[in-house]
XYZ file of C-alpha atoms in Angstrom:
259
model
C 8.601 -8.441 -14.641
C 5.400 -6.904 -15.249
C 5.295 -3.163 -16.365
C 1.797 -0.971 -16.417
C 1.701 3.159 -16.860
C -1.303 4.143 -14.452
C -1.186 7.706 -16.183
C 1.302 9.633 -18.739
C 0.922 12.968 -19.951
C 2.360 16.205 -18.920
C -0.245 16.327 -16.633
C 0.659 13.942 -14.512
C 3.054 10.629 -14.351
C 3.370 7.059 -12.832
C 4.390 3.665 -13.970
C 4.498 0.246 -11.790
C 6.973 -2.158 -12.122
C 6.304 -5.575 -10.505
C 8.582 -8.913 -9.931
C 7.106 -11.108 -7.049
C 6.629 -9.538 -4.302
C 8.785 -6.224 -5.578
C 6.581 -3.552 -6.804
C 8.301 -0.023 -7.307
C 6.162 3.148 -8.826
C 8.261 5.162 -10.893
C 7.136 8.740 -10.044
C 3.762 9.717 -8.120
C 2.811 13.034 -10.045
C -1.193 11.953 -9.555
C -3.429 12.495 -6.878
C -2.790 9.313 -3.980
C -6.803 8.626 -5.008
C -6.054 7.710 -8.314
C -2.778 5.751 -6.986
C -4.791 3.791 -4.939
C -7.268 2.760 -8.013
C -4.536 2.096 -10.152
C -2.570 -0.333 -7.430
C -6.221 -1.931 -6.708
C -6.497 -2.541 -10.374
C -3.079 -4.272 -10.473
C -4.407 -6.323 -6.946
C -2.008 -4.489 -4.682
C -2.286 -1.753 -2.067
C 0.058 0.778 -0.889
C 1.333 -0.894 1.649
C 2.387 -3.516 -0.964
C 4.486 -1.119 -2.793
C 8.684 -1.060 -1.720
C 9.127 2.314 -2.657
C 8.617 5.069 -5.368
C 11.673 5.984 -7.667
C 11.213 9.887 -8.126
C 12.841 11.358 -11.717
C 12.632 14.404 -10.616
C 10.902 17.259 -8.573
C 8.414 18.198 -11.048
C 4.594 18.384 -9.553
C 3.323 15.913 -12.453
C 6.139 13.629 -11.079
C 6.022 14.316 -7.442
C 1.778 15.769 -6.902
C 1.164 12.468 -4.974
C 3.962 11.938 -3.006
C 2.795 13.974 -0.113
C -0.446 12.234 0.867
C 1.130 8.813 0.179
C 3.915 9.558 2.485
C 1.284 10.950 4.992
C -1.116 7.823 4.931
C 0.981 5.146 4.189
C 4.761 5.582 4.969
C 5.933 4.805 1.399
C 9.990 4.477 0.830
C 11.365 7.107 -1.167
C 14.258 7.095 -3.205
C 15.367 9.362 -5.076
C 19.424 11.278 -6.253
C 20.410 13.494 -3.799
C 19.121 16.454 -5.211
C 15.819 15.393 -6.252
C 15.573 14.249 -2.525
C 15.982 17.935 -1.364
C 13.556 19.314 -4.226
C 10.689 16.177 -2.792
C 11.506 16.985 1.003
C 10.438 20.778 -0.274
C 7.514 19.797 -1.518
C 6.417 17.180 0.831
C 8.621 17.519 4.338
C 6.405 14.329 5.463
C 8.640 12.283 2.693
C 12.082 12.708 5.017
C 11.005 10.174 7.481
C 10.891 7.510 4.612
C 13.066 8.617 1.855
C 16.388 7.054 0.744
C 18.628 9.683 -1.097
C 21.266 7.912 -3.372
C 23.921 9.092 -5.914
C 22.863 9.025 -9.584
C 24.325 5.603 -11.466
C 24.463 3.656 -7.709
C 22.870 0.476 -7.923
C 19.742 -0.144 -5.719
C 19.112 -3.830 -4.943
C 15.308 -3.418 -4.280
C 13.714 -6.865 -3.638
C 14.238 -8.572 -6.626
C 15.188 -6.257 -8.904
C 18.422 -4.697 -9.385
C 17.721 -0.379 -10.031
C 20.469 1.777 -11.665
C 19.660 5.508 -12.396
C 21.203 7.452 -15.249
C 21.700 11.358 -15.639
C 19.093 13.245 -18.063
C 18.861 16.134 -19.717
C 15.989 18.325 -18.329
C 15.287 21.916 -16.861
C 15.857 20.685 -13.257
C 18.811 20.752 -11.258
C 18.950 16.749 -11.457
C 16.778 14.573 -13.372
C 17.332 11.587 -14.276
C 15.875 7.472 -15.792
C 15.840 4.334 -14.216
C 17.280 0.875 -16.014
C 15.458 -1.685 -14.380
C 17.439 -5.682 -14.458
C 15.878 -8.996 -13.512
C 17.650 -12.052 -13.818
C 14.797 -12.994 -16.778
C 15.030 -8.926 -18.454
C 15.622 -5.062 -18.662
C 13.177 -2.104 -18.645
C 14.308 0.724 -18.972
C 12.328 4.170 -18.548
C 13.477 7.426 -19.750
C 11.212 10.457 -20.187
C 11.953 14.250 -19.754
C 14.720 14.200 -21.593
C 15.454 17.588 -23.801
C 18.600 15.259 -25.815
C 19.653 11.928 -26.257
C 22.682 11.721 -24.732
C 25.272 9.421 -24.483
C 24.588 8.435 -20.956
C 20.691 7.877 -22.233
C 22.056 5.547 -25.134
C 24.236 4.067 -23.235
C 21.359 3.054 -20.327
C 18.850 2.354 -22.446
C 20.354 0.141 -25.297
C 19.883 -3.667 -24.761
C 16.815 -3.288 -22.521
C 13.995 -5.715 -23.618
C 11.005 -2.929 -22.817
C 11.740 0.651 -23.044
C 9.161 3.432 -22.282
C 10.739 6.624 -23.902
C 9.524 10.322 -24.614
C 7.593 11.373 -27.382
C 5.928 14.633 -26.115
C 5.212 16.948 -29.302
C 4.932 17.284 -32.743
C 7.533 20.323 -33.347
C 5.053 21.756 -36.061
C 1.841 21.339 -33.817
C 3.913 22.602 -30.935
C 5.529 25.865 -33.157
C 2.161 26.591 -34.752
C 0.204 26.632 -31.063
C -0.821 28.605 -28.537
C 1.824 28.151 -25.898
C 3.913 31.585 -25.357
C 6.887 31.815 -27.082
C 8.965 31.493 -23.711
C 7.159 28.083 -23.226
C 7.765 26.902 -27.220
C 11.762 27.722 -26.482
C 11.724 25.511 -23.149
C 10.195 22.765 -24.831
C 12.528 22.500 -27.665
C 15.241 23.469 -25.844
C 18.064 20.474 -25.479
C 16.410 20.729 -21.692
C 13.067 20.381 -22.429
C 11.414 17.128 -24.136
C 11.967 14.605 -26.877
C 9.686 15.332 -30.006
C 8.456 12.688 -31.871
C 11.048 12.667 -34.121
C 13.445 12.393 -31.369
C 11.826 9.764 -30.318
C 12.040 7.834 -33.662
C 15.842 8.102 -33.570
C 15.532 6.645 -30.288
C 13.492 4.077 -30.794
C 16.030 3.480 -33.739
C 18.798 2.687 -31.402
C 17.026 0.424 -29.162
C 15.259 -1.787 -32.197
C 19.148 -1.965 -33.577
C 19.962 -3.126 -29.426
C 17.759 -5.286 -29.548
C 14.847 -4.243 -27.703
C 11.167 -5.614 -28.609
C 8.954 -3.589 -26.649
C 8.678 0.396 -27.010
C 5.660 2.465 -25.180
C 5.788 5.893 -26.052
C 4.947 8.490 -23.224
C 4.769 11.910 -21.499
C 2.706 13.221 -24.695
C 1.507 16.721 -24.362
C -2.034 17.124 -24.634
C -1.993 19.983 -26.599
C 1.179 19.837 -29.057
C 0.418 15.445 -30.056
C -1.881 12.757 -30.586
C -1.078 9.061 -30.289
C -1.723 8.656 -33.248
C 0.758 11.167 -34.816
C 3.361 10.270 -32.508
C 3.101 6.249 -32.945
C 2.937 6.554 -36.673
C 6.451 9.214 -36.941
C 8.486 6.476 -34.472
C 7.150 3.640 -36.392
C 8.122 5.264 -39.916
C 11.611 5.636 -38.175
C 11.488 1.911 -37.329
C 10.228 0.619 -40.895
C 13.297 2.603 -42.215
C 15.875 -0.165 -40.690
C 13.660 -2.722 -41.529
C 12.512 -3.283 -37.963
C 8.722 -2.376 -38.238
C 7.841 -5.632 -38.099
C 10.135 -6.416 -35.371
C 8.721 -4.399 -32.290
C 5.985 -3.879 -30.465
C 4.691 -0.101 -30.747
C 2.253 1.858 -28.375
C 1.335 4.621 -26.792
C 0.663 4.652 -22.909
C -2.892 6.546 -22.220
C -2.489 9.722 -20.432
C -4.943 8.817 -18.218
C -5.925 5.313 -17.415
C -3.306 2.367 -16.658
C -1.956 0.652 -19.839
C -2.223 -2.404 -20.724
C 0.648 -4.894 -18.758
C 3.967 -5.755 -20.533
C 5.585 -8.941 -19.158
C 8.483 -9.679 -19.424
């Protein structure tokens, strides 16, 4: 399985997963232009892709949906209510989209999809753990808590790309309003850093090798400041060593993970 963010940020957000001939986009929340470049830097083309798994309604999860649908009849799946909140947005997407219940399995070409319930400031949101016969991705982001439905996903996965979208001092000492601090924080809004690092924790003890941090805010982080607060969580279980730690660029595609 090969695994490549083609942008992460809260600006926009969309991550290919490829086995064979199976290549799935988790979310579309950037223009179909940039989709396009990212695919052709991968080798592949829309009309390579079997389908787009949606998170959630979001516009920096959704933004490209509608001209994808429009040009290239894409499949769509999303949770039933996600589906309504992308039909909204882009009415084009009901001729190709594929609601299904959150936890379902989705046999997808050769990879075997299960979605998990998140906590975020939608009606439904949700991850994806992603199984192969030869490994396990799992991809959780907009998530305001770790909950035992994320743990219970996530752990054992051999590549995980998990929130880490703020630094609670940068974010408490910005400029966003103080409506927009209290969302963030909120146990509906995003994973800080430090969240993250607890996280991370829990897969490393799991056993997973791979962690790409994502969905970091622009204004309230830094790669740099995220990457070093999850790998002091790491080194504190001895584990530093042990894993593979980055940060996905918010964006250009990342470099590709195999697994």
């Amino acid at each position: 399985m090969k695994i490549c963010t083609l942008a992460s940020s809260s600006s926009g957000n969309c991550t290919l997963v490829s086995q064979g001939d199976t290549h799935l986009l988790i979310d579309a929340g950037i223009s179909m232009r940039r989709i396009v470049a990212g695919l052709k830097n991968a080798g592949l083309t829309p009309s390579d892709l079997t389908g787009i798994l949606v998170t959630h309604e979001h516009g920096d999860h959704i933004a490209g949906v509608k001209m994808l649908v429009k040009h290239h009849h894409v499949p769509i799946f999303a949770p039933g209510v996600v589906a309504e909140g992308v039909c909204y947005v882009a009415p084009d997407a009901q001729r190709t989209l594929t609601p299904f219940q959150t936890g379902s399995e989705l046999v997808l070409g050769e990879l075997s999809v299960r979605s998990f319930p998140t906590m975020h400031d939608t009606p439904e949101s949700v991850g994806y753990r992603i199984e192969f016969s030869g490994g396990t991705f799992v991809f959780v982001t907009d998530v305001g808590s770790v909950t035992d439905e994320v743990l219970t996903a996530a752990c054992g996965a051999d590549l995980a790309v998990i929130e880490a979208n703020h630094d609670v001092e940068m974010l408490r000492n910005g400029h966003y309003p103080a409506f927009l601090k209290k969302r963030v924080l909120s146990e509906r809004g995003h994973l800080s850093n430090d969240d993250s690092g607890r996280l991370a924790v829990a897969l490393a003890e799991s056993g997973t090798r791979t962690i790409v941090l994502a969905h970091l805010s622009r204004d309230n982080n830094t790669p740099r400041m995220a990457c070093r607060t999850v790998a002091r969580a790491l080194c504190s279980i001895g584990a530093g060593d042990d894993v593979i730690l980055a940060a996905a660029p918010p964006d250009d595609p990342s470099p590709v993970y195999i697994l």
